[in-house]
PDB file of C-alpha atoms in Angstrom:
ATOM      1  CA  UNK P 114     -19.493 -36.588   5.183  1.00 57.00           C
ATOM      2  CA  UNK P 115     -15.801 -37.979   5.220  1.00 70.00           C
ATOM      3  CA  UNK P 116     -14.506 -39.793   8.170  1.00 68.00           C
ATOM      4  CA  UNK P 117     -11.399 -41.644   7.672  1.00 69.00           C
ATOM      5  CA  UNK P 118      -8.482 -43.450  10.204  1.00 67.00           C
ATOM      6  CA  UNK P 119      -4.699 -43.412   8.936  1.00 68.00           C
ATOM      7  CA  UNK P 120      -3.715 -45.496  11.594  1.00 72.00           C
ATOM      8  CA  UNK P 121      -5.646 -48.012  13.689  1.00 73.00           C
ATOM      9  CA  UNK P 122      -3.604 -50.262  16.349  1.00 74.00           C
ATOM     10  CA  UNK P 123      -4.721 -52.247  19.368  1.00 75.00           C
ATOM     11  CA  UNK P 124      -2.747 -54.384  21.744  1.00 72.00           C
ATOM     12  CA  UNK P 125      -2.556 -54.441  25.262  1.00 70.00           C
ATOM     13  CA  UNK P 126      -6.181 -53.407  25.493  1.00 76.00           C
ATOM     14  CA  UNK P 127      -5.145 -49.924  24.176  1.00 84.00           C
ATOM     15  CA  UNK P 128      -6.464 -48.731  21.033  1.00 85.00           C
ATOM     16  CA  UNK P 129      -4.665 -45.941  18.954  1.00 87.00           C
ATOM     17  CA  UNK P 130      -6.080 -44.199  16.059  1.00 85.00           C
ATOM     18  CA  UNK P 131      -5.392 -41.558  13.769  1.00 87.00           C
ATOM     19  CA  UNK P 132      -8.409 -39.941  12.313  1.00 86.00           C
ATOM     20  CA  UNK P 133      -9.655 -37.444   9.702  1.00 88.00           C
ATOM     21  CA  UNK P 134     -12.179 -36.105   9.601  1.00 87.00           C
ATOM     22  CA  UNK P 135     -14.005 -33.363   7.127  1.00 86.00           C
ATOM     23  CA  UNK P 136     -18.272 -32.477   7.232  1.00 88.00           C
ATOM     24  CA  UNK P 137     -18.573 -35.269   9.408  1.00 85.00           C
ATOM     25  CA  UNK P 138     -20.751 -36.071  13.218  1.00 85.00           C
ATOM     26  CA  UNK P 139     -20.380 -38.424  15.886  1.00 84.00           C
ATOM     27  CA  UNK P 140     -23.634 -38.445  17.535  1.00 84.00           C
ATOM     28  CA  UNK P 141     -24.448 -38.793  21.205  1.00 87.00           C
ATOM     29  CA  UNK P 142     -22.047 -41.947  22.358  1.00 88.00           C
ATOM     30  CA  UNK P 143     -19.830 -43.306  25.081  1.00 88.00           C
ATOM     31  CA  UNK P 144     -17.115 -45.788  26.028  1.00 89.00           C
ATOM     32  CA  UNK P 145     -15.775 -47.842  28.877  1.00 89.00           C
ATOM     33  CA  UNK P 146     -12.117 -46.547  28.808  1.00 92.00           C
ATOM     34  CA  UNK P 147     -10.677 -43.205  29.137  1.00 94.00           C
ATOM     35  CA  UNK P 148     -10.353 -41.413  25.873  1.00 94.00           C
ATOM     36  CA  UNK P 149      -7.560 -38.958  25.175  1.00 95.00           C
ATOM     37  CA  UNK P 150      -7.394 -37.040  21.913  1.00 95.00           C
ATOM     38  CA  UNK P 151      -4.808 -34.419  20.252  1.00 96.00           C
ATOM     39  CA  UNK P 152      -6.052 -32.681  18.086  1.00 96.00           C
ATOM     40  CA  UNK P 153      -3.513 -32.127  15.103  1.00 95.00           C
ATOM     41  CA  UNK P 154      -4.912 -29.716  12.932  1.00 95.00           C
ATOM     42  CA  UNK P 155      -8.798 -28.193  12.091  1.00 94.00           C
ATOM     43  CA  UNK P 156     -11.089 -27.441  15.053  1.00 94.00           C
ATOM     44  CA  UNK P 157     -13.357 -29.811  16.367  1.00 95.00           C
ATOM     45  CA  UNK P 158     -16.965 -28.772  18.190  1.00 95.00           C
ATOM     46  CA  UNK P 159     -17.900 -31.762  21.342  1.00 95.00           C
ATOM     47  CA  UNK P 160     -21.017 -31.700  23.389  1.00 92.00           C
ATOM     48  CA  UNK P 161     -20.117 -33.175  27.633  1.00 91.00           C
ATOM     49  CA  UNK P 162     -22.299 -32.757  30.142  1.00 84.00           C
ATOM     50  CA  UNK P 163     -24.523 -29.999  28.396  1.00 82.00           C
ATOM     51  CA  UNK P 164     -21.687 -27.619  27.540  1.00 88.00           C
ATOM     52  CA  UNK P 165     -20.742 -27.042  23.577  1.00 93.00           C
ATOM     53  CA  UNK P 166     -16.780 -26.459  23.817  1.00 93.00           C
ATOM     54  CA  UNK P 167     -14.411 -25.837  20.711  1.00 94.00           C
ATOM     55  CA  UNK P 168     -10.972 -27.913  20.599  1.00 95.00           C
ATOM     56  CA  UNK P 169      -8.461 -26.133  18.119  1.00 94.00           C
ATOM     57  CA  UNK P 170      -5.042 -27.608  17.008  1.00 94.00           C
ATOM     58  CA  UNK P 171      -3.100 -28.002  19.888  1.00 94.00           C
ATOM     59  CA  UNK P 172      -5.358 -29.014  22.811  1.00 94.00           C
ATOM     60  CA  UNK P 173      -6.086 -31.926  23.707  1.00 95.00           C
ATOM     61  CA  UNK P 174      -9.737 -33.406  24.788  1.00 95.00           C
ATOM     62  CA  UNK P 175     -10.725 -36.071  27.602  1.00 95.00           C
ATOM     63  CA  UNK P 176     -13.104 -38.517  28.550  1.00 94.00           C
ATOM     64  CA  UNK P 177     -13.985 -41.125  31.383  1.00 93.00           C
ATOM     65  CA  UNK P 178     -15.732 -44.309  30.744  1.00 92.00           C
ATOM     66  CA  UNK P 179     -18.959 -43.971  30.350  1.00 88.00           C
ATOM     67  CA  UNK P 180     -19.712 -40.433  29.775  1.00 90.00           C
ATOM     68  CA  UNK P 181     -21.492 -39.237  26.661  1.00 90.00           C
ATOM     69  CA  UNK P 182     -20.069 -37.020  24.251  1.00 91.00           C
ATOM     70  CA  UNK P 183     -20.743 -36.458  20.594  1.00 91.00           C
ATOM     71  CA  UNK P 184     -18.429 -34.652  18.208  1.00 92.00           C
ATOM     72  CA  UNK P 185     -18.797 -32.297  14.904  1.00 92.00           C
ATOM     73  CA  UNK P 186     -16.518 -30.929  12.154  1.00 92.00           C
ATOM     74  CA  UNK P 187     -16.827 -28.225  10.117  1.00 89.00           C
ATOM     75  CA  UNK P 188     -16.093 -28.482   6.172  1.00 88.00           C
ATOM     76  CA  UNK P 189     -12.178 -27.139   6.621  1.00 88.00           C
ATOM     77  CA  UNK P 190     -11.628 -30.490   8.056  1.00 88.00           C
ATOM     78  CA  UNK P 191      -9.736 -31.904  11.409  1.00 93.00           C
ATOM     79  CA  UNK P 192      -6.891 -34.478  12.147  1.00 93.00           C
ATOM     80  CA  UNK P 193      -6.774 -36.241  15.204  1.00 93.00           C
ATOM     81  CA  UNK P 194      -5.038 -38.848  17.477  1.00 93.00           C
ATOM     82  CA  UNK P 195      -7.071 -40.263  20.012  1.00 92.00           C
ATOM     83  CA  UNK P 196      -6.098 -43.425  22.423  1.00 93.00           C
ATOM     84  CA  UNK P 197      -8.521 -45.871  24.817  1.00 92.00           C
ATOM     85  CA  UNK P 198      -7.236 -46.923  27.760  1.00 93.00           C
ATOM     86  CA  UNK P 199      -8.726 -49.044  30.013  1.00 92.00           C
ATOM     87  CA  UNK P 200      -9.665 -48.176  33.223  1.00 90.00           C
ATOM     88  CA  UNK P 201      -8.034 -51.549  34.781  1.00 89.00           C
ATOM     89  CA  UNK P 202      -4.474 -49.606  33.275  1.00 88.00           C
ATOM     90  CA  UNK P 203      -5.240 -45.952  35.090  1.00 87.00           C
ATOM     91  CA  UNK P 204      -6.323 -48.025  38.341  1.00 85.00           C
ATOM     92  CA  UNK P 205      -3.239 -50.135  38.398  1.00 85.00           C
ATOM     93  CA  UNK P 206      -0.910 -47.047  37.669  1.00 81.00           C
ATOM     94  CA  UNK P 207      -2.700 -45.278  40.188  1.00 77.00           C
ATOM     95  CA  UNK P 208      -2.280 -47.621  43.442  1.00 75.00           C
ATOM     96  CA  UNK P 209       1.403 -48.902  42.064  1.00 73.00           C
ATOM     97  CA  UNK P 210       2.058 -44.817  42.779  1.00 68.00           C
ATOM     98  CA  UNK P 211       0.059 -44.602  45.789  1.00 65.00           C
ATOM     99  CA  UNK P 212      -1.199 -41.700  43.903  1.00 62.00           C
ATOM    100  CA  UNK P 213      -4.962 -43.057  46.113  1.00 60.00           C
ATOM    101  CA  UNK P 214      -5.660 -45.829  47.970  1.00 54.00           C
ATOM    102  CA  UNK P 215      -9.245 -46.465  46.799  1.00 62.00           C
ATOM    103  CA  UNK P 216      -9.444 -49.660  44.377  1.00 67.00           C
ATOM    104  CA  UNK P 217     -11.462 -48.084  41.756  1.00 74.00           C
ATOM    105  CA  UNK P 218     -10.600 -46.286  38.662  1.00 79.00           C
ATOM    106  CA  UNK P 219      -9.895 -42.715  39.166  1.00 84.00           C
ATOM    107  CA  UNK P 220     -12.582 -40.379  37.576  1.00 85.00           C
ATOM    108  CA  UNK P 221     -10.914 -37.336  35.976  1.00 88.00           C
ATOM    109  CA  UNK P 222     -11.496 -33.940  35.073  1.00 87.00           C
ATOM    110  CA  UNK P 223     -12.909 -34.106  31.624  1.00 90.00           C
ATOM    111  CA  UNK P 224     -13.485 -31.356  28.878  1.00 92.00           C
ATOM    112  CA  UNK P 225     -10.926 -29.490  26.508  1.00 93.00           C
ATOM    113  CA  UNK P 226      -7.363 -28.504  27.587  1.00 91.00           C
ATOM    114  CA  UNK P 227      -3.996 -26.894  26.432  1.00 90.00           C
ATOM    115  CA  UNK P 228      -1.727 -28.966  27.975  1.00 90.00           C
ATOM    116  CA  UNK P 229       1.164 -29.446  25.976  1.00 87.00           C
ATOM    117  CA  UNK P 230       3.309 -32.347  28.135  1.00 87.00           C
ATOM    118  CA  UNK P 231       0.285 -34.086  27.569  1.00 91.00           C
ATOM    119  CA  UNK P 232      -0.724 -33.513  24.174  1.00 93.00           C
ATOM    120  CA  UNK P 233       3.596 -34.432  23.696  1.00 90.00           C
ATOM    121  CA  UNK P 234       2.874 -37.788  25.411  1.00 90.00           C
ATOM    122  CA  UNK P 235      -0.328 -38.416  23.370  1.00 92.00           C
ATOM    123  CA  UNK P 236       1.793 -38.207  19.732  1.00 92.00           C
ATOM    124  CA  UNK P 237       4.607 -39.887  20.979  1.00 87.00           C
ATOM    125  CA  UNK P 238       2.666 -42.933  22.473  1.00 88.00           C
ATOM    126  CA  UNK P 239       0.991 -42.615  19.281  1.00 86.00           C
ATOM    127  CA  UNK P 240       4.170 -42.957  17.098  1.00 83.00           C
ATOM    128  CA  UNK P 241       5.828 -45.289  18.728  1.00 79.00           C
ATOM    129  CA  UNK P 242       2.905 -47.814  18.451  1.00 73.00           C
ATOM    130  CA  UNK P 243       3.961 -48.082  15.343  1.00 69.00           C
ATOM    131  CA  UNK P 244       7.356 -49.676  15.662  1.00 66.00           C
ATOM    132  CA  UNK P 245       6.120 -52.815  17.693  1.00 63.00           C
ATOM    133  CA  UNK P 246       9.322 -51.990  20.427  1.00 65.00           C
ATOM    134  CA  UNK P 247       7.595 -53.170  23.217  1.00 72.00           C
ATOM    135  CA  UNK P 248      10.423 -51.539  25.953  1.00 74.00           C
ATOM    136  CA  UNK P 249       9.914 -48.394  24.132  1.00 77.00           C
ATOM    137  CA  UNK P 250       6.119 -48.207  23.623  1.00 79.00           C
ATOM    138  CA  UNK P 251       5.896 -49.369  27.885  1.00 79.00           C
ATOM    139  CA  UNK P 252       8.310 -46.572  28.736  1.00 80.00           C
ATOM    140  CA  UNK P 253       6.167 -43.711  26.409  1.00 84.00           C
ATOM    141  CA  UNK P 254       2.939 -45.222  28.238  1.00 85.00           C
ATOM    142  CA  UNK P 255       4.644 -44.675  31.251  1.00 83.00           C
ATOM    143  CA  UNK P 256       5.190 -40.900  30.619  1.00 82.00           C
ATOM    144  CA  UNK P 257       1.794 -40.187  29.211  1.00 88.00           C
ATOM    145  CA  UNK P 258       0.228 -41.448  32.802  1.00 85.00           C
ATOM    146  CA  UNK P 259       2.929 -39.081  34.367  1.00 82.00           C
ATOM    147  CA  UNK P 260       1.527 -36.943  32.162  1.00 85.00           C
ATOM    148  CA  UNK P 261      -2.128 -37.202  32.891  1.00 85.00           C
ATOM    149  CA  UNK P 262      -1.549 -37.127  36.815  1.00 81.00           C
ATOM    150  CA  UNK P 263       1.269 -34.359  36.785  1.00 73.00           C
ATOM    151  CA  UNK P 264      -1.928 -32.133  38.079  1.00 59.00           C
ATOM    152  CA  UNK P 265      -4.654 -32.567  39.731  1.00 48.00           C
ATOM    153  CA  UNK P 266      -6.989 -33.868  36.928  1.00 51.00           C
ATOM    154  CA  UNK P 267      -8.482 -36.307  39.573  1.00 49.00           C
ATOM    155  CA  UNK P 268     -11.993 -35.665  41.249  1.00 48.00           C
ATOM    156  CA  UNK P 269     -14.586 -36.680  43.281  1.00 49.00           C
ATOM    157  CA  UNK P 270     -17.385 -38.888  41.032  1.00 56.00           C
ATOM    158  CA  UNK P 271     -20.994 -37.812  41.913  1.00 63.00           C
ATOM    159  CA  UNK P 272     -22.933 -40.697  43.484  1.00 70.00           C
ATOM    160  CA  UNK P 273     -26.298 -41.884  42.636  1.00 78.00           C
ATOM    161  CA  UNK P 274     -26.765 -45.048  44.461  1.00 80.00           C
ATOM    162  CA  UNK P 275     -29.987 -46.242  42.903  1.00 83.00           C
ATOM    163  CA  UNK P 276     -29.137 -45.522  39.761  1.00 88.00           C
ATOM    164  CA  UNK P 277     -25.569 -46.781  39.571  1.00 88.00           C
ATOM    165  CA  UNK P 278     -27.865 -50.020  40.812  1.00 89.00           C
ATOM    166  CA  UNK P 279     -29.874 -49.904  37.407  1.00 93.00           C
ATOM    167  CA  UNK P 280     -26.373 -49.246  35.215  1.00 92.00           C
ATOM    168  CA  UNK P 281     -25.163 -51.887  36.941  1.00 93.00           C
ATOM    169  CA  UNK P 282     -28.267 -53.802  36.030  1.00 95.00           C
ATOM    170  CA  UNK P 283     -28.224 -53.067  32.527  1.00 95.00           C
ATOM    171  CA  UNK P 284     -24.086 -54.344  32.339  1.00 94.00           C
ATOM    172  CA  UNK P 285     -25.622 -57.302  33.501  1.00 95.00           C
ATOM    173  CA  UNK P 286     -27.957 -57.527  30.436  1.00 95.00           C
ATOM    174  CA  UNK P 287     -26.345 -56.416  27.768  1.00 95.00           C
ATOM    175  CA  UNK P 288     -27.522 -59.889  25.888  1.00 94.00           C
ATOM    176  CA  UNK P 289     -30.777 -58.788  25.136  1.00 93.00           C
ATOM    177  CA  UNK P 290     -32.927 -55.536  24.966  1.00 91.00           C
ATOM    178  CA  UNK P 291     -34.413 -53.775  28.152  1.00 92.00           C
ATOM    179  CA  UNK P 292     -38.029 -51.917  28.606  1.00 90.00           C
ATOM    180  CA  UNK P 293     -38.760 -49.529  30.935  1.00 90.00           C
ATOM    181  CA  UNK P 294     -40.943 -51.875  32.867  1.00 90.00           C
ATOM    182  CA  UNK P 295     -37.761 -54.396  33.918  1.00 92.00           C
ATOM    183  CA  UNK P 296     -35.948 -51.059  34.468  1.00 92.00           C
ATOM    184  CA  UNK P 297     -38.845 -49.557  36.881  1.00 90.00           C
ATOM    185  CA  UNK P 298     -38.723 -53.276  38.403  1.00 90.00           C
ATOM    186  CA  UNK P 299     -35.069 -52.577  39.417  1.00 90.00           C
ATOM    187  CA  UNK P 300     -35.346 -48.895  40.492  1.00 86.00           C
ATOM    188  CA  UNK P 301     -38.163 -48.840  42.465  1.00 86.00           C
ATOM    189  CA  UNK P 302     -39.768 -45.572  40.931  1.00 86.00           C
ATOM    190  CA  UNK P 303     -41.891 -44.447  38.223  1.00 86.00           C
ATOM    191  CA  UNK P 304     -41.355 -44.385  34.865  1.00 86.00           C
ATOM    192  CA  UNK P 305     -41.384 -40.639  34.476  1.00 84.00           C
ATOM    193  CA  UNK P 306     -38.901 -40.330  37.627  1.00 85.00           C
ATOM    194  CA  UNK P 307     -36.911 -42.913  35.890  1.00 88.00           C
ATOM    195  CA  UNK P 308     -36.030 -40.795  32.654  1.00 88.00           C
ATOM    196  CA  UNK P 309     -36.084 -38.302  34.444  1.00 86.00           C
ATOM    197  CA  UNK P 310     -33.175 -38.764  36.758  1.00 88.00           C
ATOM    198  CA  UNK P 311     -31.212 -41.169  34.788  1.00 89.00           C
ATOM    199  CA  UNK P 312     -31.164 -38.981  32.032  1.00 85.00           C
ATOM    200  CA  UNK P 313     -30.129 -35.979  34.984  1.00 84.00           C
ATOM    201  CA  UNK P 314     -27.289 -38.508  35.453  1.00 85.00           C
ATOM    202  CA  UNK P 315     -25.537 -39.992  32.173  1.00 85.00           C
ATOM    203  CA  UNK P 316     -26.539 -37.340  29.990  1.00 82.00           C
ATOM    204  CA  UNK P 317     -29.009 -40.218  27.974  1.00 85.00           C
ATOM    205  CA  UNK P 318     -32.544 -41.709  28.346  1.00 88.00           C
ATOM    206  CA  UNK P 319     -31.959 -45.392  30.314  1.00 90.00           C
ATOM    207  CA  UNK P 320     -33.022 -47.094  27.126  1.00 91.00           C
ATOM    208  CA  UNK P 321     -30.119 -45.370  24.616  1.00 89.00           C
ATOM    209  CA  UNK P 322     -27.579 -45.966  27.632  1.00 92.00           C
ATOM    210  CA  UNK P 323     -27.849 -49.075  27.712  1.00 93.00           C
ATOM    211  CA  UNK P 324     -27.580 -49.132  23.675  1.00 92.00           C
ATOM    212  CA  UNK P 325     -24.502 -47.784  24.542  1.00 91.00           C
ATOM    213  CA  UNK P 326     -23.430 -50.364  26.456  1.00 93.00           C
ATOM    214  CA  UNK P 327     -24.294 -53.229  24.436  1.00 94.00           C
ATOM    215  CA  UNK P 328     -22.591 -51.656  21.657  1.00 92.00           C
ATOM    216  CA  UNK P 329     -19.202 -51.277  24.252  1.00 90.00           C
ATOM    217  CA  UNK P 330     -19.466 -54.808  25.218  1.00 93.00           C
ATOM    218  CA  UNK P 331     -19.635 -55.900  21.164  1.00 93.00           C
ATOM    219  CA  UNK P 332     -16.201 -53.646  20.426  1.00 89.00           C
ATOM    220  CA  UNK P 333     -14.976 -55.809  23.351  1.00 88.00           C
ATOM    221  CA  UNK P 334     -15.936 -59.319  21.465  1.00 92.00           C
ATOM    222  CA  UNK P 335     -14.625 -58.133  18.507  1.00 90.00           C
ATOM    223  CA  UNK P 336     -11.447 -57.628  19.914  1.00 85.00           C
ATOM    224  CA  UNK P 337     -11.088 -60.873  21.248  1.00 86.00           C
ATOM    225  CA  UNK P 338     -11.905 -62.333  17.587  1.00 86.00           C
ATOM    226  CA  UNK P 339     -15.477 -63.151  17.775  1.00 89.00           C
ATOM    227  CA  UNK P 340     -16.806 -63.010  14.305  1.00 91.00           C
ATOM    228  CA  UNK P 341     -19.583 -60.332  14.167  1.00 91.00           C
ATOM    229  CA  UNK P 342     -22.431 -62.674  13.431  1.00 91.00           C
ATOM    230  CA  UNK P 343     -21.330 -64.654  16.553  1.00 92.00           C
ATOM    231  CA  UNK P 344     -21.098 -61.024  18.525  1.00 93.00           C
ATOM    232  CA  UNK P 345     -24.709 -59.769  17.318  1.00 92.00           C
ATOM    233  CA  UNK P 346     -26.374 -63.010  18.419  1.00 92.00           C
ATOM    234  CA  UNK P 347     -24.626 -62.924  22.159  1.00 93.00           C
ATOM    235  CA  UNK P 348     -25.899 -59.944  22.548  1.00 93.00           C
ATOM    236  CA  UNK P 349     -28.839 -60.215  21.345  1.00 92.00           C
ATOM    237  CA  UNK P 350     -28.975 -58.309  18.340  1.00 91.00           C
ATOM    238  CA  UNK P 351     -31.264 -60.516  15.842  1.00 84.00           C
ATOM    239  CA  UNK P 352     -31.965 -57.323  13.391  1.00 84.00           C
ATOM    240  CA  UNK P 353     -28.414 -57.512  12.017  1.00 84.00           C
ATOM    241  CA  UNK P 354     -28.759 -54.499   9.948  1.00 87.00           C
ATOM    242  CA  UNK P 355     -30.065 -52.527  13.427  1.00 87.00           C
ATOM    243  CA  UNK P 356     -26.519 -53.932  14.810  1.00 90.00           C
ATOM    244  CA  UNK P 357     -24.307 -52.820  12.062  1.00 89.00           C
ATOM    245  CA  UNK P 358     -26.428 -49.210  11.931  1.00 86.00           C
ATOM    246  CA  UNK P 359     -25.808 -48.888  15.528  1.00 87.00           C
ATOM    247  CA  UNK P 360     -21.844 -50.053  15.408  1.00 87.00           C
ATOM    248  CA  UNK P 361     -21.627 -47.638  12.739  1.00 82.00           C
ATOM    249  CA  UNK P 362     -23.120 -44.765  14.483  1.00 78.00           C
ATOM    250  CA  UNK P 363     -20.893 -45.338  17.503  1.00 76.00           C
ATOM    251  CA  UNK P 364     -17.215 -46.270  15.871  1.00 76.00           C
ATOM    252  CA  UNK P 365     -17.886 -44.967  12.548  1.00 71.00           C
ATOM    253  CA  UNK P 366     -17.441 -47.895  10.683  1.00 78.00           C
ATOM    254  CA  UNK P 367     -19.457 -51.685  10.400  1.00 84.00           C
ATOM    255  CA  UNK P 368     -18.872 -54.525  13.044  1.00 89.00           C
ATOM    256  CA  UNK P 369     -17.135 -56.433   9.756  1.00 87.00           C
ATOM    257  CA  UNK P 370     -14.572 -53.445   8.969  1.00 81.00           C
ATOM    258  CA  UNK P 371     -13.481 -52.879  12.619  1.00 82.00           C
ATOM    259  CA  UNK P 372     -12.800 -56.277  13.816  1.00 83.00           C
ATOM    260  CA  UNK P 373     -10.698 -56.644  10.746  1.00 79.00           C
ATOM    261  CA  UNK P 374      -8.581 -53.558  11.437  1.00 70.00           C
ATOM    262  CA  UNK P 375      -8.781 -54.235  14.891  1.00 69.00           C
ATOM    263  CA  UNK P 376      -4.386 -55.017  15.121  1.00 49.00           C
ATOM    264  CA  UNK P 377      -3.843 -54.859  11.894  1.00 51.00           C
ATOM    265  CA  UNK P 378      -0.896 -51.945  11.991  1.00 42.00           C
ATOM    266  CA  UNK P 379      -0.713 -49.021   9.405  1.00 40.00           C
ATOM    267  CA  UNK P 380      -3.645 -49.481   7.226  1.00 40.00           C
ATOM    268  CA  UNK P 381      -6.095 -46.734   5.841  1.00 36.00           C
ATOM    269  CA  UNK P 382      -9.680 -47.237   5.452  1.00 33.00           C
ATOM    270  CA  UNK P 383     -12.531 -45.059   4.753  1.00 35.00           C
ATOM    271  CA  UNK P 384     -15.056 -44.944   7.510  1.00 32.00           C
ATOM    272  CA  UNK P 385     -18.537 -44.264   5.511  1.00 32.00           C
TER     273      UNK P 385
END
């Protein structure tokens, strides 16, 4: 397996990679931005919301926050771009355009496309990250949101009130590790109902969701420059080689090696 980044920036609260990949897996996962990806050359294979879909050179794939995905590639190999952005970004962008007048984040239409404005936008936000010309890296973010909203990629997000109670639970407890009991304390319903529906509803058993979210909320410390010791204990993670197994899993590289890279510009590392 062979999993590498050419380029890694963040500021702003956007992130920016450029990745490699060759024999390599991301396994069941999520985040709490949107993720946009170009894929540059190979094919990559992604699992959302039940449905295995290819993404070949050229298309471009998309995420919103919190939905699970996992990823695989082949032995021929894939190059990628793929950029965060947070959901406070695509909110602001979208009431400053009175594109909606509803205060949340917009939830698009998520899955594979050929959309080549878009995948244009994606590579030159991408470059131009690199040059640290803040005018010019506001006015390439600017077109890639034109981009994203030039059709009607928004929807309507399916409601689940009692469960979006228990996710919004679990946010609140991301310091420490839930059961199913405190979860069933919350939701009112039996365990079996529970996983049930939950899983019906994320695409991941209530306990490995909120994993999930834990592990968000620690990519978040990092970036404000908590050391990772100091990020494992606030969230509870006392096993430290269960928190750098489960970083790794997620972001494909330890706590240690991310939250140095984390700004660092054009540097190459090996993600093992």
């Amino acid at each position: 397996m062979a999993l590498y980044a050419l380029d890694w920036f963040s500021r702003n609260g956007m992130e920016c990679s450029r990745v490699k990949a060759h024999n390599a897996t991301f396994p069941k996962h999520t985040h709490d931005e949107y993720v946009l990806s170009a894929n540059l050359s190979g094919i990559e294979e992604i699992t959302l919301n039940g449905q295995t879909l290819q993404v070949n050179a050229g298309q471009i794939t998309l995420y919103n926050p919190a939905s699970i995905q996992s990823s695989r590639f082949d032995q021929h190999g894939a190059e990628f771009l793929s950029i965060h952005i947070p959901q406070t970004l695509l909110k602001t962008f979208n009431l400053s355009q009175n594109l909606s007048s509803h205060c949340e984040a917009p939830v698009l239409t998520e899955g594979v496309f050929t959309h080549q404005g878009l995948f244009n936008a994606i590579c030159r936000y991408a470059q131009l990250t690199q040059h640290h010309d803040s005018e010019e890296e506001e006015q390439a973010l600017l077109l890639l949101c034109a981009e994203l909203f030039s059709e009607k990629v928004t929807r309507d997000a399916v409601v689940d009130k009692d469960l979006d109670r228990i996710i919004a639970f679990m946010r609140q407890h991301v310091n420490m590790k839930l059961t199913l009991n405190a979860l069933v304390q919350v939701a009112g319903i039996s365990k079996y109902a529970l996983v049930r529906r939950f899983t019906a509803y994320t695409g991941l058993p209530p306990l490995q969701y909120h994993m999930q979210l834990r592990l968000c909320a620690a990519r978040a410390l990092l970036r404000q420059n908590q050391h990772p010791l100091d990020a494992a204990h606030r969230l509870g993670f006392y096993d430290q080689s269960h928190f750098i197994n489960a970083f790794r899993k997620v972001m494909g590289t330890t706590p240690k090696h991310y939250a140095s890279q984390v700004g660092s510009g054009k540097q190459k590392f090996f993600i093992t």
